[in-house]
Short mmCIF file of C-alpha atoms in Angstrom, two decimals:
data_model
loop_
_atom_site.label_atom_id
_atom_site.label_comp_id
_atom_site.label_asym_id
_atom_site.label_seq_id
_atom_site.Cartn_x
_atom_site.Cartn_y
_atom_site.Cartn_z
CA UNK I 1 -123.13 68.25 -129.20
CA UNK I 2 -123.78 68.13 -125.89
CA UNK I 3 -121.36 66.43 -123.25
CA UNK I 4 -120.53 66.47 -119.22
CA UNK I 5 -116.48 67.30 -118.86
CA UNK I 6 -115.38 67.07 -115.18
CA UNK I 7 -119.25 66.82 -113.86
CA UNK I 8 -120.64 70.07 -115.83
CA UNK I 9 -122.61 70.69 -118.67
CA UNK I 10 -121.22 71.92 -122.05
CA UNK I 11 -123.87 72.53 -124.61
CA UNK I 12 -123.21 73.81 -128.54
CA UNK I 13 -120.16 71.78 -128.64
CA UNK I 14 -119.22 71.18 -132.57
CA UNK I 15 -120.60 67.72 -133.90
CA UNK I 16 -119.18 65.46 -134.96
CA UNK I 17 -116.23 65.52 -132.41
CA UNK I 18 -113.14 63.18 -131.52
CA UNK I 19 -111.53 63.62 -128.21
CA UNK I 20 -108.26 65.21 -130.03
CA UNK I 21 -111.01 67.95 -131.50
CA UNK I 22 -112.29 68.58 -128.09
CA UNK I 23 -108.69 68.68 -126.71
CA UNK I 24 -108.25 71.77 -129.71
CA UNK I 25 -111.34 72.98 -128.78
CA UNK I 26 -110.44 73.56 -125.58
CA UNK I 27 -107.10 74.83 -125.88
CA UNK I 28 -105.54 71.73 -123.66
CA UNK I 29 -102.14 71.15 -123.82
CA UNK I 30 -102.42 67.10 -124.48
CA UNK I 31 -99.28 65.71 -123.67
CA UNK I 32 -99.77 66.56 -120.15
CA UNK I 33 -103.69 65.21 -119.81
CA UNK I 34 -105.50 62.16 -119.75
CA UNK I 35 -108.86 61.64 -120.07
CA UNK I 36 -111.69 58.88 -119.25
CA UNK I 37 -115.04 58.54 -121.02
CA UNK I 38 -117.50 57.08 -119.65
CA UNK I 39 -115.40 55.79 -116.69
CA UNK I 40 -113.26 54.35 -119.68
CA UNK I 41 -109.81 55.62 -120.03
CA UNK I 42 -109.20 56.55 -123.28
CA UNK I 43 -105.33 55.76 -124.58
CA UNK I 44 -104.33 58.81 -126.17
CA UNK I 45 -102.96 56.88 -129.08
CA UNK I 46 -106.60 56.88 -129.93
CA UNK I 47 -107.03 60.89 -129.30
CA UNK I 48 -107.60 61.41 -132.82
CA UNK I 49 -110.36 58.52 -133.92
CA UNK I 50 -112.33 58.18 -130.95
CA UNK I 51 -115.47 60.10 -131.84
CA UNK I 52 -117.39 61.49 -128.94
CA UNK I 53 -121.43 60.32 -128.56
CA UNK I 54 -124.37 62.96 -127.54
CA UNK I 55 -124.06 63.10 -123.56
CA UNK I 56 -120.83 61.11 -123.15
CA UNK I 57 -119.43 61.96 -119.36
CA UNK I 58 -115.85 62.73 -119.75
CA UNK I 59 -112.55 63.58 -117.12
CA UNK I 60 -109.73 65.52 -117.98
CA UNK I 61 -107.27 65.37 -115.76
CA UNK I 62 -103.80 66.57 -114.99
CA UNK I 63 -101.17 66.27 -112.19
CA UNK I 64 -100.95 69.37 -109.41
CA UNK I 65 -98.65 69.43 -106.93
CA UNK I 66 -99.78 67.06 -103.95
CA UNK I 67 -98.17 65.26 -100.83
CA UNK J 1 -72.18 55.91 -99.64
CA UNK J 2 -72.30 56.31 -103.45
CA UNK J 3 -73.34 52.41 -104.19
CA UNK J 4 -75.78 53.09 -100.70
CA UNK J 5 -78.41 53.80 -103.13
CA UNK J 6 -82.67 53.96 -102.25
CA UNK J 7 -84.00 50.56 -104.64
CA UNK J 8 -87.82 50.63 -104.64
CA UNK J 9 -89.24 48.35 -107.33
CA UNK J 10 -86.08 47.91 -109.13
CA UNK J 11 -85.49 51.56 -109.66
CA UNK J 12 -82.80 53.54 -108.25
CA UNK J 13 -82.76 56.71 -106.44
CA UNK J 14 -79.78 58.88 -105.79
CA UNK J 15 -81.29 60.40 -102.76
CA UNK J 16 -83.00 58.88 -99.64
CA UNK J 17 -85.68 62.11 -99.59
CA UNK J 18 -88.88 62.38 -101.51
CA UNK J 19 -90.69 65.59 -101.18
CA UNK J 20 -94.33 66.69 -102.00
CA UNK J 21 -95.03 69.41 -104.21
CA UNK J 22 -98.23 70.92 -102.32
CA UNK J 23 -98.61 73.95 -100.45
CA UNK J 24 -95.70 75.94 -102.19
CA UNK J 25 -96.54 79.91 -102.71
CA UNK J 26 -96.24 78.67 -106.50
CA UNK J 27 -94.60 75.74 -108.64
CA UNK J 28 -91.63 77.93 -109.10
CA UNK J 29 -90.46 77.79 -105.41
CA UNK J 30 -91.57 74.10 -105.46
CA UNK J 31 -88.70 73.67 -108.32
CA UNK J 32 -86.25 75.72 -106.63
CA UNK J 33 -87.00 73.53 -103.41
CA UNK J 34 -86.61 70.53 -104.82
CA UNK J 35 -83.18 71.25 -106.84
CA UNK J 36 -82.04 72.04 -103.39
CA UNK J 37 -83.24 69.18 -101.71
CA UNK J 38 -81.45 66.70 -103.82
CA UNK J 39 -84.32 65.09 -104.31
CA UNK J 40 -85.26 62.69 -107.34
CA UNK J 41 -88.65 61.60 -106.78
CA UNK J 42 -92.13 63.76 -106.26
CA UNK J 43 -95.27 63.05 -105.09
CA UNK J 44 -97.74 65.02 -107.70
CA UNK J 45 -101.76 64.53 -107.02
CA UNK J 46 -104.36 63.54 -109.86
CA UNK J 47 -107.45 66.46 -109.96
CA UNK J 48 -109.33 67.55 -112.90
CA UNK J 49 -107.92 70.34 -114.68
CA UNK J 50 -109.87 73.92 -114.65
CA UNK J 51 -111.01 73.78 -118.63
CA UNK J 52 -112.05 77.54 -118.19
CA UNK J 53 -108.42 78.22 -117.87
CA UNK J 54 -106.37 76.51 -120.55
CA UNK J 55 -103.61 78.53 -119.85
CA UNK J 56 -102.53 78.28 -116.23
CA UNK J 57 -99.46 77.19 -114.95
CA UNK J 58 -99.20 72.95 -115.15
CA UNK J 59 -96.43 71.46 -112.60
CA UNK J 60 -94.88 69.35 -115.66
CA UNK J 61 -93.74 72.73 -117.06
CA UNK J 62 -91.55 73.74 -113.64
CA UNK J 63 -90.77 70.11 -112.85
CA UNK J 64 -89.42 67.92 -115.90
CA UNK J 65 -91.18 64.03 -115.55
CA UNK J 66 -88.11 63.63 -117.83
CA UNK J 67 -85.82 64.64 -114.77
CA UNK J 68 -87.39 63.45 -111.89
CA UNK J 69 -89.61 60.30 -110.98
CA UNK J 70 -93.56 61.32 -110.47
CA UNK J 71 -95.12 59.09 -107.96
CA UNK J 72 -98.96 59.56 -108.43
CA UNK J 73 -100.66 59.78 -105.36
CA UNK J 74 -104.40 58.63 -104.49
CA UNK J 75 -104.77 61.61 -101.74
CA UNK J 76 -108.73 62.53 -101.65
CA UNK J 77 -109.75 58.22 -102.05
CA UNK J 78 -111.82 56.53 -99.77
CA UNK J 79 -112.26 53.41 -101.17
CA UNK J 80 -109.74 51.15 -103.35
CA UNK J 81 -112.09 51.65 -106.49
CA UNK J 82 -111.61 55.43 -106.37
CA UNK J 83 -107.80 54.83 -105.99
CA UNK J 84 -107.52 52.49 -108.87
CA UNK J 85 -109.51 54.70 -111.30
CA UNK J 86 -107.04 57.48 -110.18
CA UNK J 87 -104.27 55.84 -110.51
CA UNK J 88 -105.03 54.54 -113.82
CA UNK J 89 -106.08 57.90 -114.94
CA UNK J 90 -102.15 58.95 -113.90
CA UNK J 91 -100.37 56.15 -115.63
CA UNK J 92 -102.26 57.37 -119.14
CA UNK J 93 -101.28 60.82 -117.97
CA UNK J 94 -97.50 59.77 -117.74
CA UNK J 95 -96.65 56.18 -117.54
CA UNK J 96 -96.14 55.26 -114.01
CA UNK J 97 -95.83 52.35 -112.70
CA UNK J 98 -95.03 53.18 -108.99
CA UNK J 99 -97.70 55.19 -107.20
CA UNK J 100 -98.37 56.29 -103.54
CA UNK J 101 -101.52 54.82 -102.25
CA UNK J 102 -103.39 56.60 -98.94
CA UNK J 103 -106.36 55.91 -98.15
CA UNK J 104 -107.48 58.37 -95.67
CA UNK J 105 -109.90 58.67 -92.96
CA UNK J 106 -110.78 61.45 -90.66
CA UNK J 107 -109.93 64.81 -91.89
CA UNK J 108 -108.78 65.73 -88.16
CA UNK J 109 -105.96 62.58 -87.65
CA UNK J 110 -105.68 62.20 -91.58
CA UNK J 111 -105.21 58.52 -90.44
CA UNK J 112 -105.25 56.29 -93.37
CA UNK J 113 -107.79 54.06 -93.13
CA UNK J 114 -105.83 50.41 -92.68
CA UNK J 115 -108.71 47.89 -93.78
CA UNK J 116 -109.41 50.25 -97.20
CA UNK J 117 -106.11 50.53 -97.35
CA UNK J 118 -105.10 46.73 -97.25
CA UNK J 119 -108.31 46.08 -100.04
CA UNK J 120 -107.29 49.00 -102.40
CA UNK J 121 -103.37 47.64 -102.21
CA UNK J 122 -104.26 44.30 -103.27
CA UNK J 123 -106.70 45.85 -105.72
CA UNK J 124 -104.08 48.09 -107.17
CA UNK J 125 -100.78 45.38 -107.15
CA UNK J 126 -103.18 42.86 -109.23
CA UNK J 127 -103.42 46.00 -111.57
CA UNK J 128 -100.02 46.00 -112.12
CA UNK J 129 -99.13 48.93 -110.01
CA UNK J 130 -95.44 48.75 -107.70
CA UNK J 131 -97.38 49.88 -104.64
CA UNK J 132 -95.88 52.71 -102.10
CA UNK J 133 -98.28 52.57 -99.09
CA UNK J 134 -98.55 55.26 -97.07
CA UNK J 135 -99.74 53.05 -93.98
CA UNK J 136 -100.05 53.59 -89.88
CA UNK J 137 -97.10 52.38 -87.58
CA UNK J 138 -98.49 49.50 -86.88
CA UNK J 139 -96.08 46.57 -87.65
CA UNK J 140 -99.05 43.91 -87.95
CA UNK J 141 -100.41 46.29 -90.77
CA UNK J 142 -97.12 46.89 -92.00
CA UNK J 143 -96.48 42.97 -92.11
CA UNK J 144 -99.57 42.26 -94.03
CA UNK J 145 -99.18 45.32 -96.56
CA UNK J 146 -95.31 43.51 -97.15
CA UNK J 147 -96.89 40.40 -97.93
CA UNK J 148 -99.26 41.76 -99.94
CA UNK J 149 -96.60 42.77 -102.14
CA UNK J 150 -96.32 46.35 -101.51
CA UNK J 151 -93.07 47.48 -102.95
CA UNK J 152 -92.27 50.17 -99.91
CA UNK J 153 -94.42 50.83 -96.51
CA UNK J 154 -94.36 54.06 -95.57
CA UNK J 155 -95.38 54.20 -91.58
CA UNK J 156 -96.35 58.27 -90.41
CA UNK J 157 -94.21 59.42 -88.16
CA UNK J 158 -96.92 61.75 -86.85
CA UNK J 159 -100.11 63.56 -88.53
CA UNK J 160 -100.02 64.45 -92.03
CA UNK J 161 -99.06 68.27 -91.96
CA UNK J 162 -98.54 68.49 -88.20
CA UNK J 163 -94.52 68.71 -87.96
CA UNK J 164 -94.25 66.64 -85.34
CA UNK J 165 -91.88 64.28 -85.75
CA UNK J 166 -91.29 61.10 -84.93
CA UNK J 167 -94.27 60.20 -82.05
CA UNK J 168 -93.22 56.36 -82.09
CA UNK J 169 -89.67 55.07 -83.03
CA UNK J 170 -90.51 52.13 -81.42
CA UNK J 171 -92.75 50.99 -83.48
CA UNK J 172 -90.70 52.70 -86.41
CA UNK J 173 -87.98 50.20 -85.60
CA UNK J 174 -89.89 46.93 -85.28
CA UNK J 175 -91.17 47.70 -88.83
CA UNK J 176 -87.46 48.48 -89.88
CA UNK J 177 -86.40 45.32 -88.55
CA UNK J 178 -89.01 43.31 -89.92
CA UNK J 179 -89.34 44.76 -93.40
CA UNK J 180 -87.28 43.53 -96.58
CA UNK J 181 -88.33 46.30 -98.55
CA UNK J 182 -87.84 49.94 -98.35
CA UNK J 183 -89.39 51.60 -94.83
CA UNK J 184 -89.71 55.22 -96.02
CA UNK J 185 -91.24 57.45 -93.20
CA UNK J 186 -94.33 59.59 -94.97
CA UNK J 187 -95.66 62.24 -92.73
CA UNK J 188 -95.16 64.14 -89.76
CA UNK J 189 -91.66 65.47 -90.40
CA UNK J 190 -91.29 68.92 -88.78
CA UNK J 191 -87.52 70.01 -89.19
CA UNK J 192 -84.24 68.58 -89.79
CA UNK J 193 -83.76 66.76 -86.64
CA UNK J 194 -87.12 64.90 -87.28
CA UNK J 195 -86.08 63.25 -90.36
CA UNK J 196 -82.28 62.24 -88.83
CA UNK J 197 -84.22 60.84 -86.15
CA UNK J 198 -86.01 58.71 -88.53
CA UNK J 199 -83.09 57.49 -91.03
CA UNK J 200 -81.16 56.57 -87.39
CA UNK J 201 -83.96 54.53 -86.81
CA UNK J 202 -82.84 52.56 -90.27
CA UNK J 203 -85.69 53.89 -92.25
CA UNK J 204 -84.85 53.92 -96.11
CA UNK J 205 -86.39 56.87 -96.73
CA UNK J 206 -87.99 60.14 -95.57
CA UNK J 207 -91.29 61.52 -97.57
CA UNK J 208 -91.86 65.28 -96.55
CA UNK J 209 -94.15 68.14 -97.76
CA UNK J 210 -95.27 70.62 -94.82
CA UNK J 211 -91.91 70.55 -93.44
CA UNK J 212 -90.60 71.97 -96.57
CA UNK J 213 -93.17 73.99 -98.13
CA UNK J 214 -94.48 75.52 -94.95
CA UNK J 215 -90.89 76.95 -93.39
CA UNK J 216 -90.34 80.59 -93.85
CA UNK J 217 -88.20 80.04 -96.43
CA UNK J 218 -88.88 76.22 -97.91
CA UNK J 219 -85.72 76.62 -100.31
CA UNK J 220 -83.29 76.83 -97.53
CA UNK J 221 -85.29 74.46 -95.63
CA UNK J 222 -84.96 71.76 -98.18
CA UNK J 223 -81.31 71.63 -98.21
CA UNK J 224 -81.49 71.30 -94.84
CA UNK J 225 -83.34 68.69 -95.35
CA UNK J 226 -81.25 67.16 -97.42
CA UNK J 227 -78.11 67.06 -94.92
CA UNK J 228 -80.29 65.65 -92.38
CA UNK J 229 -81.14 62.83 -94.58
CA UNK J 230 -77.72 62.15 -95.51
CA UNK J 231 -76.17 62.48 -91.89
CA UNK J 232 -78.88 59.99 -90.58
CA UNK J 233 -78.04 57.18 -92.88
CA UNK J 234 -74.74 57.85 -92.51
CA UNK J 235 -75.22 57.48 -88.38
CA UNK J 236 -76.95 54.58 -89.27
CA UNK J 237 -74.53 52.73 -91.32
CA UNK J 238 -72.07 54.21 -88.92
CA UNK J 239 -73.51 52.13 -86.12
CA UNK J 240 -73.39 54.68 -82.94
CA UNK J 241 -71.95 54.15 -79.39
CA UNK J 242 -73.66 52.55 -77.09
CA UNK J 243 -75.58 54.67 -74.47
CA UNK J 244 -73.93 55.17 -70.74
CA UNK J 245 -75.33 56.12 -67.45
CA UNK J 246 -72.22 58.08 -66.66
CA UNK J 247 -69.07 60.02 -67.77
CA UNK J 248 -66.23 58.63 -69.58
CA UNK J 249 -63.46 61.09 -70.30
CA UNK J 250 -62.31 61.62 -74.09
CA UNK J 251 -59.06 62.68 -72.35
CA UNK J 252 -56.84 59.80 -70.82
CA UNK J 253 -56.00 60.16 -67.49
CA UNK J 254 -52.46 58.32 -67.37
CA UNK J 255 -49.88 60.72 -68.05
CA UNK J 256 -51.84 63.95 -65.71
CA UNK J 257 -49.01 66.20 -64.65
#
């Protein structure tokens, strides 16, 4: 599957694929992420049955220190 | 002091100082810093996180969100959109309700930009959000962020980073005076003096980064930091003398041999 995370291009990504797969995939730690599809947040009490589409546009986020 | 507690939104803080968490050498010093500053509350910024390197260092795992308040900020938003997506994003990230909102302008003051800043606070407090505004020390601005619904204004006391200090206690006090809820100076803080100055003025509050994180050594700096908070409120409450144009001697002079 192919999908945009944090504006750049990830090809060969396994398909089907929920965000909590992609979260494995990645090696995230997920209590300390959130993440938006689509401009969508997506709660993560959903992580594990929302299913990611062909060219979905996702952000990952986390906190870093800041003033 | 102990019932003079910091209320902002309902919640309370044991300590009057907030301190940023950027610029450290590393989160570790940023931890040590803020055990010594007292400090319960943090500013933490929102960025993506570097998915080619699962395994760096994350701030929650040197400072506990169990232990001490995160207040999501919207630093890097120009408009109110980009701040409400950000701080939306946070919230799912950890569950806050009370955020920092700048909205900046030119990279060379750092001066938030007032009218963005007015549209993204109303924006963001229809949201839901308990609004800290990081705002300009202007008490018309301040006014209309208040009555907005903002739940703290936070005037600059000078240029973000520049360790200045306090370039306008004037205008510091007229929004002290005029303001029901917290006054929390954000900004500009250089050294110890800098933040008395400001909790003399009545301020609730002092929000540093730089001052800490940039001194040669931040850890001693921030309990520093933490007396000077403490001894300004306490001047405050105190209520000090009133000013003289000459001497008055502390020794009586009945009695002189």
């Amino acid at each position: 599957m192919f999908l945009v995370i944090n504006g750049e291009d990830h090809h060969d990504l396994p398909d089907p694929l929920t965000v909590a797969g992609l979260i494995a995939h990645l090696g995230l730690p997920e209590k300390k992420i959130a993440i938006e599809r689509n401009r969508e947040i997506v709660p993560k009490s959903t992580f594990s049955t929302a299913a990611l589409s062909e060219g979905d546009r996702l952000e990952i986020i986390h906190f870093i220190g800041g003033g | 002091m102990s019932t003079d507690k910091l209320i902002v939104a309902g919640q309370t803080f044991n300590s009057r100082l907030i301190i940023g968490t950027g610029k450290y050498k590393d989160y570790a010093q940023n931890a040590a810093a803020l055990e010594a500053s007292g400090a319960d509350m943090v500013t933490v910024a929102v960025r993506r996180v570097n998915i080619s390197k699962p395994d760096e260092p994350m701030l929650m795992d040197f400072i506990d969100p169990k232990k001490f308040t995160y207040l999501p900020n919207t630093a890097g938003c120009f408009t109110g959109e980009d701040a409400v997506r950000t701080l939306r994003l946070a919230k799912e990230a950890g569950g806050w309700n009370l955020v920092k909102l700048e909205v900046l302008s030119d990279p060379k003051h750092l001066y938030p930009d007032m009218e963005e800043t007015l549209r993204a606070a109303e924006l963001l407090i229809k949201d839901g959000f308990d609004v800290m505004v990081y705002c300009s020390d202007d008490p018309v601005f301040a006014r209309k962020l208040e009555d907005l619904g903002c739940a703290a204004i936070m005037p600059l006391g000078a240029p973000i980073g520049s360790g200045l200090g306090i370039q306008n206690p004037v205008n510091i006090r007229l929004i002290v005076e005029q303001t029901k809820v917290p006054v929390i100076v954000d900004a500009g803080v250089g050294t110890a003096s800098d933040a008395t100055v400001a909790m003399e003025l009545g301020c609730d509050g002092v929000l540093m980064n730089t001052a800490i994180a940039e001194a040669k050594d931040p850890i001693q700096m921030a309990r520093a930091m933490k007396h000077a908070v403490i001894a300004g409120r306490e001047a405050y409450l105190a209520g000090r003398m009133p000013r003289k144009k000459y001497a008055d001697p502390s020794s009586p002079l009945a009695g002189l041999i």
